[in-house]
Amino acid sequence: MNVFAEKFDDIKIFRFEVPGFEKLSLKKKLFIYYLGQATIAGRDILWDQHGKYNLYLRDVLEAIYLSNPQKEGEEWESFEVYLKKVWFSSGPHHHYSTEKFTPEFSRKSFKEWLNNLEEGVNKIKKEHLSPGNISILEKMIFDPKFHSKRVNTNPAEDMISTSANNFYEDVTQGETESFYKELRSKADNKKLSFGLNSRLTKVNGTIKEEVYCIKGKYGSAIEKIHAYLKQAAVYVENNEQQIVLNLLIEFYETGDLELFDQYCIKWVETLGGDIDYINGFIETYGDPLGIKATWEGVVQFIDIEETKKAEVIAEYAGWFEQNAPVNPTYKKDEIKGISLKAINAVVLGGDCYPASPLGINLPNAEWIREQHGSKSVTLTNISNSHHKASLSTGFTEEFTLNSEEVRLEKEYGAISDNLHTHLHECVGHGSGKMMEGVTSESLKSYGSVIEETRADLYGLYYMYDPKMTELGLLPNMDAAKAHYNGYIRNGLLTQITRIKLGSDVEQAHMRNRQLIARWVYEKGEDQVIKKVVENGKSYFVINDYEKLRILFGDLLNEIQRIKSEGDYEAAKQIVESYGVKIDQDLHREVLERFEKLKVPPFTGFLNPNYTLVNRDGEIEDVIVDYETNYSDQMLYYSKEYGFLKPAF
Ligand code: ZN
């Protein structure tokens, strides 16, 4: 299999392998197959959540693409790049920065292509292209100020009406906040994640929730997901899986959040079986208020070797909690059911496609995590692909001062990264407790950054603990050093290659990495970590690994306090001071160095194809192949899984 598929703009596309799929029993393959269908079936939901004109934009762009047989010239190449970017981000806003991107082709060419559109291609009819619609379309494509940002997290503005996402219509931030405050105060069950699976809108002056369910918003896509899940339910591995799946199926019928919580609890408690999945309205990064969740899906099965390591960590979860450098008031008295599995991804969907996370820890509801624990997975096949790719580009060499650091990275980078992910997901997200009355919404737009910072700090603090080699999780302390080098290098230098000059750090994970790296660099006063400039190139060199570890511990203590107390002001202060702004001179320098390497900073993945093999009306096998390319897969998904109607 060829891992590299293609690159365009700031994106590279890889394929991922699914080792061991062929060896699974037919029943397991079918379970995976139908779960996989349910994962792709929700694709349109994310597109619409990202912006209310996004599906329309996609339809028109794809129609142009399909009805132009002469695909040549610079303008056309720009068009292809633009379409590929729109596919990648499920809309015209960059998937990472959430800022609007605009194409290189001209309005004139666009007009010509529109005029040449054949009636019926991609279901486009004349009435879809009315002057009013076209004018909106042109603003979506060419005007960077129109719907300029998908997620605006600037607290000085009304974050709701200035965000281009489609979670809210005609309501302000103030109205939204008081709506949910009132909803919560009136509810019998105050623990529900109010607003998680709905769009908030105004009908005749009254604020109303449009709930995502079969009979509600996104009904025609949810109906398909629901049907595939029912087919999957025939092939479950055990009784518990049956119960869980039935709860999810029932939840999609009504959108009842009580059912969703019941489902999450059962899901987290179901540990048997080799196959698992995520399917639903899960992550709230796309909403500046952290209320509304985007749709996502992953199907996965166990990676036995990596899981053994993860189980060692899970076994010592209590030890990790006890020994954390954190005020005992904020520690859990007892660690419940943390399960950590290394898995191979089989199908990615919604918000996990084509850009995929490396690890996942769910459920998100804080009270379920405290009372029932959480499930953590690291996606081994995805992260191995990532790592393989980055070593061959000269990227590490460019941003490291000495060859010893490069050697450590090549030798131990992958193994320590995998360990960090285990620690981040299992020990990090699984630990700590909230004070009475504090909820995960207390920190508002800073909530996810603080939570990711906390999880990363657990990973960093324990990485350099002798316990790691004692438990056989790291071969030696050099591996831990490799990880510290890599983390600091990324947080202070290399991750800003993903950001345009002049822009701030926006994405939660990037903010948390910069926050940590900048904080320890500053507190170490150029002693622990030293900035060195050679031949006009900046480097950060760690002089004292022991002291650096102590600084990680100090910061962890403070971050845990902020989280447990719901201290919004402190969260704002620390995130804005360390996580958001970039030194402009350094940024310019890093971008210039990076430019010369010609490596796209972002990565996405194509799903493998899964095909049912029929003989005499009986399914006798499911086969996997990696033959597809990026455009074909996107067009295929739009055609076969385009279950939602565009806004026009
Ligand atoms: Zn995390």
XYZ file of C-alpha atoms and ligand atoms in Angstrom:
649
model
C 0.000 0.000 0.000
C 1.201 3.504 -0.849
C 0.859 5.591 2.346
C 1.221 8.933 0.575
C -1.809 9.881 -1.509
C -1.246 13.531 -2.417
C -0.552 17.039 -1.170
C -2.107 20.431 -1.843
C -1.715 23.825 -0.159
C -0.889 23.177 3.531
C -2.283 19.642 3.546
C -0.956 16.176 2.878
C -3.170 13.148 2.511
C -2.180 9.664 3.628
C -3.736 6.258 3.590
C -3.779 4.193 6.732
C -3.441 0.476 6.909
C -5.744 -1.757 8.933
C -3.471 -4.570 10.047
C -5.233 -7.763 11.035
C -8.592 -7.014 9.392
C -8.398 -10.022 7.075
C -7.930 -12.367 10.008
C -11.142 -11.327 11.757
C -14.165 -13.623 11.692
C -16.923 -12.841 9.176
C -19.212 -11.819 12.016
C -16.712 -9.262 13.306
C -16.046 -7.994 9.819
C -19.757 -7.432 9.329
C -20.078 -5.684 12.665
C -17.284 -3.364 11.553
C -18.775 -2.965 8.089
C -22.168 -1.717 9.253
C -20.700 0.455 11.980
C -18.505 1.886 9.237
C -21.510 2.691 7.086
C -23.113 4.470 10.056
C -19.871 6.450 10.408
C -19.825 7.736 6.863
C -23.583 8.336 6.826
C -23.271 11.337 9.173
C -20.855 13.208 6.907
C -23.350 15.864 5.758
C -24.306 16.746 9.323
C -20.854 18.083 10.066
C -20.846 20.066 6.819
C -24.059 21.788 7.777
C -22.968 22.366 11.362
C -19.846 24.081 10.057
C -21.904 26.612 8.130
C -25.422 26.858 6.818
C -24.358 27.383 3.181
C -21.671 24.706 3.181
C -23.665 21.906 1.567
C -24.849 24.255 -1.148
C -21.297 25.404 -1.741
C -20.139 21.794 -1.973
C -22.902 20.825 -4.393
C -22.104 23.681 -6.749
C -18.327 23.183 -6.606
C -18.688 19.472 -7.253
C -21.083 20.147 -10.110
C -18.517 22.452 -11.708
C -15.841 19.842 -11.165
C -17.956 17.102 -12.753
C -19.204 19.070 -15.732
C -15.876 20.359 -16.985
C -14.194 17.664 -18.995
C -11.349 19.968 -20.091
C -9.464 20.214 -16.869
C -6.506 22.369 -17.661
C -4.863 25.700 -16.977
C -3.894 27.701 -13.933
C -7.400 28.835 -13.089
C -8.619 25.288 -13.115
C -5.735 24.106 -10.949
C -6.611 26.805 -8.415
C -10.179 25.622 -8.510
C -9.119 22.061 -7.728
C -6.968 23.182 -4.826
C -9.847 25.235 -3.469
C -12.309 22.350 -3.762
C -9.846 19.984 -2.086
C -9.448 22.437 0.775
C -13.199 22.837 1.116
C -13.542 19.044 1.226
C -10.842 18.805 3.823
C -12.419 21.358 6.176
C -16.034 20.393 5.455
C -16.536 23.987 4.407
C -14.682 27.170 3.426
C -13.064 27.741 6.829
C -9.658 26.296 7.613
C -10.096 23.159 9.713
C -7.475 24.264 12.251
C -7.508 28.046 12.422
C -11.249 28.155 11.547
C -10.550 31.258 9.454
C -12.110 31.699 6.034
C -9.799 30.898 3.140
C -10.312 32.317 -0.334
C -9.319 30.855 -3.709
C -6.725 31.964 -6.261
C -9.088 31.706 -9.232
C -10.982 34.772 -10.455
C -14.640 35.661 -10.172
C -14.711 35.788 -13.944
C -13.671 32.146 -14.292
C -16.144 31.164 -11.634
C -18.959 32.898 -13.559
C -17.938 31.081 -16.735
C -17.916 27.718 -15.047
C -21.332 28.436 -13.582
C -22.690 29.384 -17.018
C -21.378 26.155 -18.461
C -23.012 24.051 -15.781
C -25.154 21.404 -17.312
C -28.621 21.063 -15.910
C -28.876 17.973 -13.750
C -25.193 17.485 -13.041
C -24.910 16.728 -9.357
C -28.650 17.378 -9.037
C -28.117 21.106 -9.629
C -31.116 22.786 -11.229
C -31.533 26.283 -12.671
C -33.499 27.485 -9.646
C -30.582 26.598 -7.372
C -28.561 29.183 -9.235
C -30.858 32.190 -8.832
C -29.116 35.600 -8.644
C -29.765 35.748 -4.897
C -28.180 32.366 -4.295
C -25.239 33.096 -6.543
C -24.568 36.322 -4.723
C -24.355 34.481 -1.380
C -22.198 31.814 -2.967
C -19.782 34.424 -4.283
C -19.553 36.050 -0.892
C -18.883 32.651 0.669
C -16.073 32.011 -1.776
C -14.456 35.364 -2.417
C -15.237 37.696 0.467
C -12.948 36.966 3.438
C -15.043 39.256 5.659
C -18.329 37.451 5.025
C -18.648 34.664 7.634
C -14.977 35.317 8.292
C -14.459 32.848 11.084
C -16.092 29.541 11.936
C -15.327 29.742 15.657
C -14.708 33.155 17.151
C -13.314 32.763 20.672
C -12.565 36.417 21.301
C -14.333 37.141 24.610
C -14.505 40.853 23.803
C -17.078 40.134 21.097
C -20.431 38.382 20.900
C -18.906 35.008 20.093
C -22.191 33.551 18.875
C -23.231 36.059 16.247
C -19.652 36.497 15.002
C -19.021 32.770 14.470
C -19.928 31.330 11.069
C -20.882 27.923 12.419
C -24.494 26.876 12.233
C -25.330 26.099 15.860
C -27.211 29.338 16.395
C -29.511 31.484 14.296
C -30.746 34.959 15.226
C -29.711 34.634 18.862
C -27.043 36.514 20.779
C -24.522 35.151 23.214
C -26.407 36.713 26.108
C -29.707 35.172 25.017
C -28.046 31.795 24.603
C -26.440 31.899 28.016
C -29.629 32.872 29.789
C -31.658 30.336 27.795
C -29.491 27.467 28.999
C -29.213 28.844 32.491
C -32.976 28.849 32.750
C -33.330 25.439 31.131
C -30.932 24.001 33.671
C -32.548 25.679 36.657
C -35.987 24.342 35.689
C -34.824 20.812 34.943
C -35.224 17.888 37.336
C -31.990 16.371 36.109
C -29.435 19.165 36.184
C -26.585 16.961 35.058
C -27.665 16.768 31.433
C -25.477 18.354 28.768
C -28.159 20.882 27.848
C -28.048 22.010 24.250
C -25.494 19.416 23.170
C -27.508 18.079 20.227
C -29.557 20.961 18.916
C -29.510 24.186 16.968
C -30.777 27.229 18.793
C -32.974 29.565 16.821
C -35.746 32.113 17.136
C -39.270 31.497 15.921
C -41.605 34.520 16.058
C -39.446 36.079 18.726
C -39.288 32.976 20.890
C -36.059 31.054 21.337
C -36.405 27.439 20.341
C -34.192 24.354 20.122
C -34.186 22.303 16.932
C -33.156 18.909 18.229
C -30.978 16.637 16.089
C -32.958 13.397 15.738
C -34.874 11.313 13.210
C -37.957 13.487 13.406
C -36.045 16.716 13.909
C -33.069 18.589 12.516
C -30.816 16.438 10.290
C -33.523 13.756 10.325
C -32.794 12.382 6.866
C -29.129 11.696 7.690
C -29.850 10.446 11.190
C -32.386 8.033 9.760
C -29.606 6.421 7.715
C -27.203 6.274 10.648
C -29.989 4.707 12.665
C -30.676 2.085 9.992
C -27.012 1.105 9.684
C -26.666 0.844 13.445
C -29.634 -1.513 13.475
C -27.921 -3.668 10.885
C -24.719 -3.612 12.936
C -26.640 -4.688 16.016
C -27.180 -8.110 14.430
C -23.446 -8.808 14.661
C -22.506 -7.584 18.158
C -19.815 -9.531 19.989
C -21.656 -9.776 23.299
C -24.786 -8.881 25.182
C -23.431 -5.691 26.684
C -22.629 -4.315 23.252
C -26.220 -5.071 22.279
C -27.572 -2.997 25.157
C -25.268 -0.080 24.380
C -26.082 -0.064 20.709
C -29.806 -0.218 21.397
C -29.527 2.854 23.621
C -27.751 4.767 20.881
C -30.355 3.677 18.343
C -33.115 4.827 20.672
C -31.327 8.109 21.357
C -31.213 8.946 17.650
C -34.993 8.493 17.499
C -35.794 11.274 19.962
C -32.584 13.126 20.796
C -33.458 12.731 24.482
C -30.352 13.679 26.479
C -31.334 11.381 29.359
C -30.937 8.511 26.920
C -27.646 9.874 25.720
C -26.283 9.858 29.270
C -27.558 6.317 29.810
C -25.886 5.319 26.577
C -22.598 6.959 27.632
C -22.655 5.175 30.979
C -23.302 1.785 29.398
C -20.735 2.486 26.715
C -18.023 3.347 29.233
C -18.822 0.277 31.295
C -18.717 -2.087 28.343
C -15.155 -3.282 28.143
C -15.514 -6.681 26.535
C -15.177 -7.223 22.803
C -12.487 -6.305 20.305
C -14.550 -3.827 18.325
C -15.755 -0.458 19.509
C -16.996 2.774 18.009
C -17.771 6.406 18.593
C -20.860 7.716 16.888
C -22.701 10.868 17.821
C -22.639 14.514 18.824
C -19.482 14.471 20.869
C -16.953 17.318 20.848
C -17.781 20.943 21.546
C -14.652 22.668 20.189
C -16.696 24.004 17.282
C -18.867 26.121 19.586
C -17.154 29.048 21.324
C -19.478 28.520 24.278
C -18.679 24.799 24.437
C -22.380 23.840 24.423
C -23.095 22.399 20.966
C -21.370 19.270 19.735
C -20.285 18.410 16.232
C -21.090 15.000 14.792
C -18.294 12.458 14.580
C -17.661 8.775 14.216
C -14.821 6.265 14.460
C -14.850 2.501 14.155
C -11.930 0.677 15.649
C -10.622 -2.652 16.763
C -8.010 -3.602 19.281
C -4.245 -3.498 18.752
C -3.192 -6.227 21.167
C 0.507 -5.375 21.595
C 0.072 -1.650 22.307
C -2.886 -2.368 24.555
C -0.714 -4.401 26.921
C 1.293 -1.240 27.620
C -1.842 0.801 28.066
C -3.179 -1.730 30.541
C -0.109 -1.349 32.700
C -0.867 2.378 32.952
C -4.514 1.727 33.731
C -3.478 -0.710 36.468
C -1.410 2.020 38.114
C -4.024 4.770 37.702
C -4.428 5.079 41.478
C -0.682 5.399 41.934
C -0.541 8.167 39.336
C -3.361 10.088 41.004
C -1.755 9.777 44.457
C 1.674 10.848 43.294
C 0.568 13.755 41.134
C 2.087 17.118 42.167
C -1.390 18.463 42.823
C -3.240 19.772 45.888
C -4.959 16.694 47.454
C -8.297 18.601 47.625
C -8.535 18.333 43.848
C -7.651 14.657 43.581
C -10.109 11.854 43.081
C -10.508 9.706 46.184
C -10.828 6.669 44.048
C -10.121 6.104 40.399
C -12.958 4.344 38.638
C -12.820 2.079 35.635
C -10.273 3.854 33.489
C -9.895 1.731 30.449
C -7.251 2.404 27.919
C -6.944 0.555 24.704
C -4.678 0.989 21.776
C -6.733 0.506 18.692
C -6.454 0.535 14.963
C -8.899 2.824 13.271
C -10.981 1.165 10.574
C -13.247 3.995 9.446
C -13.150 7.712 10.258
C -16.160 9.997 9.901
C -17.606 13.432 10.618
C -15.293 15.586 12.687
C -12.616 12.829 12.685
C -12.295 12.794 8.896
C -10.098 13.399 6.989
C -8.083 15.053 9.803
C -8.003 12.498 12.560
C -7.239 12.719 16.272
C -4.431 10.507 17.631
C -6.208 9.680 20.837
C -9.737 9.896 22.165
C -11.046 9.974 25.711
C -14.779 9.842 26.304
C -17.429 10.466 27.445
C -17.156 14.203 27.932
C -19.763 14.677 30.668
C -17.767 15.414 33.800
C -20.188 13.717 36.199
C -20.149 10.457 34.207
C -16.372 10.496 34.163
C -16.288 10.938 37.916
C -18.872 8.313 38.754
C -18.373 5.783 35.977
C -14.929 6.462 34.576
C -13.893 7.042 31.021
C -12.662 5.083 28.065
C -9.508 6.024 26.309
C -8.123 4.959 23.017
C -5.008 5.754 21.057
C -5.169 5.222 17.333
C -1.977 3.272 16.697
C -2.167 2.934 12.933
C -2.930 6.623 12.488
C -0.131 7.844 14.743
C 2.382 5.461 13.185
C 1.574 6.879 9.760
C 2.064 10.399 11.112
C 5.411 9.560 12.577
C 6.757 7.746 9.573
C 5.876 10.745 7.454
C 7.563 13.388 9.591
C 10.939 11.636 9.832
C 11.698 11.724 6.167
C 11.197 15.439 5.570
C 14.236 17.113 7.192
C 11.842 18.892 9.549
C 13.458 17.586 12.751
C 16.952 18.455 11.535
C 15.956 22.034 10.668
C 14.692 22.864 14.144
C 17.214 20.981 16.306
C 20.598 22.412 17.217
C 22.569 19.230 17.730
C 22.668 15.886 16.019
C 22.265 14.039 19.327
C 18.775 15.499 19.650
C 17.970 14.319 16.139
C 19.278 10.853 16.962
C 17.099 10.661 20.098
C 14.056 11.752 18.105
C 14.603 9.120 15.430
C 15.276 6.397 17.944
C 12.649 7.155 20.607
C 10.226 9.703 19.140
C 7.511 7.223 18.235
C 7.656 5.126 21.390
C 7.600 8.130 23.732
C 4.838 9.806 21.730
C 2.677 6.723 22.071
C 3.347 6.680 25.799
C 2.484 10.371 26.069
C -0.822 9.715 24.359
C -1.604 6.875 26.786
C -0.735 9.066 29.763
C -2.585 12.084 28.358
C -5.775 10.147 27.719
C -5.839 7.787 30.653
C -4.026 9.481 33.527
C -4.569 13.052 32.332
C -8.215 13.250 31.296
C -9.166 10.541 33.778
C -7.865 12.324 36.865
C -8.834 15.140 39.204
C -12.169 16.233 40.583
C -14.390 19.272 40.444
C -15.459 21.246 43.477
C -19.144 21.368 44.426
C -21.166 23.354 41.874
C -18.365 23.646 39.319
C -19.212 22.273 35.872
C -17.201 21.818 32.722
C -18.846 24.971 31.339
C -17.488 27.181 34.130
C -14.386 28.057 32.133
C -16.428 28.843 29.000
C -14.239 29.270 25.912
C -11.108 28.440 27.950
C -12.483 25.096 29.139
C -11.049 22.886 26.437
C -7.617 24.555 26.465
C -7.331 24.138 30.237
C -8.465 20.517 30.033
C -5.961 19.685 27.285
C -3.204 21.507 29.183
C -3.992 19.454 32.242
C -3.912 16.172 30.329
C -0.651 17.025 28.558
C 0.994 18.024 31.837
C 0.198 14.652 33.366
C 1.848 13.061 30.358
C 4.902 15.304 30.631
C 5.288 15.011 34.381
C 5.207 11.221 34.395
C 7.225 10.768 31.219
C 10.407 11.578 33.154
C 9.425 9.484 36.189
C 11.708 6.481 36.881
C 8.461 4.521 37.213
C 8.218 4.473 33.414
C 11.389 2.432 32.934
C 10.590 0.376 36.033
C 7.255 -0.644 34.480
C 8.941 -1.359 31.161
C 7.043 1.410 29.365
C 10.218 3.204 28.279
C 13.559 1.564 27.504
C 15.627 4.282 29.253
C 15.673 7.935 30.296
C 16.946 8.980 26.880
C 13.500 8.186 25.540
C 11.990 10.571 28.080
C 14.527 13.215 27.081
C 13.592 12.730 23.441
C 10.021 13.476 24.379
C 10.856 16.634 26.362
C 12.980 17.879 23.465
C 10.198 17.223 21.008
C 7.517 18.839 23.134
C 9.452 22.042 23.760
C 10.579 22.226 20.139
C 6.985 21.887 19.013
C 5.431 24.231 21.567
C 7.955 27.058 21.048
C 8.917 26.621 17.414
C 7.525 24.088 15.044
C 3.788 24.144 15.639
C 3.592 27.794 14.579
C 4.442 26.626 11.071
C 0.720 25.873 10.913
C -0.273 29.464 11.551
C -0.275 32.418 9.201
C 1.965 35.356 10.059
C -0.018 37.891 12.056
C -2.601 35.414 13.312
C -2.954 34.179 16.885
C -2.950 30.611 18.099
C -6.601 29.521 18.064
C -6.889 25.755 18.209
C -7.244 24.317 21.730
C -4.471 21.720 21.480
C -2.037 24.206 19.960
C -2.853 26.780 22.598
C -2.219 24.274 25.347
C 1.143 23.217 23.920
C 2.336 26.782 23.551
C 1.004 27.663 26.987
C 2.998 24.863 28.606
C 6.192 25.408 26.636
C 6.209 29.206 27.093
C 5.367 28.998 30.777
C 8.191 26.598 31.658
C 10.613 28.493 29.420
C 9.818 31.768 31.202
C 9.812 30.322 34.717
C 13.121 28.598 34.016
C 14.584 32.034 33.220
C 16.640 30.852 30.266
C 18.475 28.411 32.572
C 16.323 25.293 32.301
C 15.597 25.868 28.638
C 18.016 28.081 26.759
C 17.280 30.000 23.605
C 20.216 29.815 21.210
C 20.526 31.746 17.950
C 22.984 30.447 15.389
C 23.357 31.745 11.844
C 20.139 33.682 12.310
C 18.249 30.526 13.324
C 16.604 30.174 16.730
C 16.686 26.959 18.741
C 15.545 25.997 22.216
C 17.861 23.671 24.108
C 16.974 21.928 27.358
C 19.792 22.220 29.898
C 18.189 20.621 32.922
C 15.625 17.860 32.449
C 15.101 17.316 36.206
C 14.224 20.959 36.807
C 12.040 21.041 33.737
C 10.045 18.174 35.169
C 9.556 20.099 38.436
C 8.275 23.096 36.449
C 5.786 20.871 34.630
C 4.612 19.731 38.067
C 4.221 23.307 39.346
C 2.156 24.272 36.338
C 0.048 21.137 36.657
C -0.785 22.053 40.237
C -2.057 25.471 39.146
C -3.954 24.189 36.102
C -5.658 21.520 38.199
C -6.697 24.210 40.677
C -8.149 26.373 37.909
C -10.099 23.415 36.548
C -11.354 22.147 39.910
C -12.378 25.607 41.118
C -13.763 26.703 37.755
C -11.603 29.830 38.111
C -12.550 31.616 34.876
C -10.416 34.719 35.486
C -7.266 32.685 36.148
C -7.950 30.505 33.108
C -8.353 33.566 30.911
C -5.217 35.161 32.338
C -2.948 32.164 31.821
C -4.295 31.195 28.388
C -4.193 34.746 27.028
C -0.698 35.392 28.463
C 0.985 32.220 27.275
C -1.196 30.358 24.777
C -2.442 32.907 22.254
C 0.118 35.447 21.061
C 3.137 34.651 18.938
C 6.417 36.572 18.863
C 6.227 38.099 15.375
C 9.970 38.066 14.607
C 10.306 34.459 15.651
C 7.186 33.544 13.707
C 8.516 35.137 10.531
C 11.829 33.343 10.927
C 10.216 29.942 11.576
C 7.896 30.303 8.594
C 10.811 31.156 6.314
C 12.777 28.134 7.485
C 9.736 25.933 7.107
C 8.876 27.272 3.669
C 12.230 26.034 2.380
C 11.433 22.479 3.478
C 8.210 22.361 1.462
C 6.311 20.100 3.869
C 2.578 20.645 4.316
C 1.931 21.030 8.053
C -1.472 19.320 8.185
C -2.364 15.715 7.592
C -5.537 13.939 6.643
C -6.385 10.340 5.930
C -8.369 8.458 3.350
C -10.606 5.675 4.554
C -9.948 2.227 3.153
C -12.791 0.775 1.081
C -14.792 -2.083 2.498
C -16.781 -4.240 0.111
C -19.273 -6.983 0.797
C -18.681 -10.175 -1.163
C -21.931 -11.931 -2.042
C -22.387 -15.452 -3.220
C -25.866 -16.812 -3.984
C -27.418 -14.023 -1.951
C -25.282 -14.795 1.093
C -22.523 -12.504 2.305
C -19.409 -14.565 2.482
C -16.725 -11.959 3.147
C -15.874 -8.285 3.622
C -12.756 -7.236 1.799
C -10.634 -4.191 2.425
C -8.686 -2.287 -0.209
C -6.708 0.941 -0.286
C -7.152 1.742 -3.969
C -9.046 4.992 -3.744
C -7.679 8.530 -4.109
C -8.740 11.727 -2.365
C -11.046 13.319 -4.954
C -12.690 10.013 -5.811
C -13.428 9.259 -2.185
C -14.892 12.706 -1.563
C -17.083 12.582 -4.675
C -18.152 9.046 -3.865
C -19.174 10.033 -0.347
C -21.085 13.071 -1.617
C -22.940 10.925 -4.120
C -23.665 7.892 -1.982
C -23.993 9.491 1.448
C -25.322 12.960 0.565
C -28.339 12.606 2.798
C -29.039 16.235 3.630
C -30.528 18.874 1.372
C -28.580 22.107 1.009
C -30.011 25.382 2.264
C -31.285 26.272 -1.227
Zn -7.003 15.385 25.198
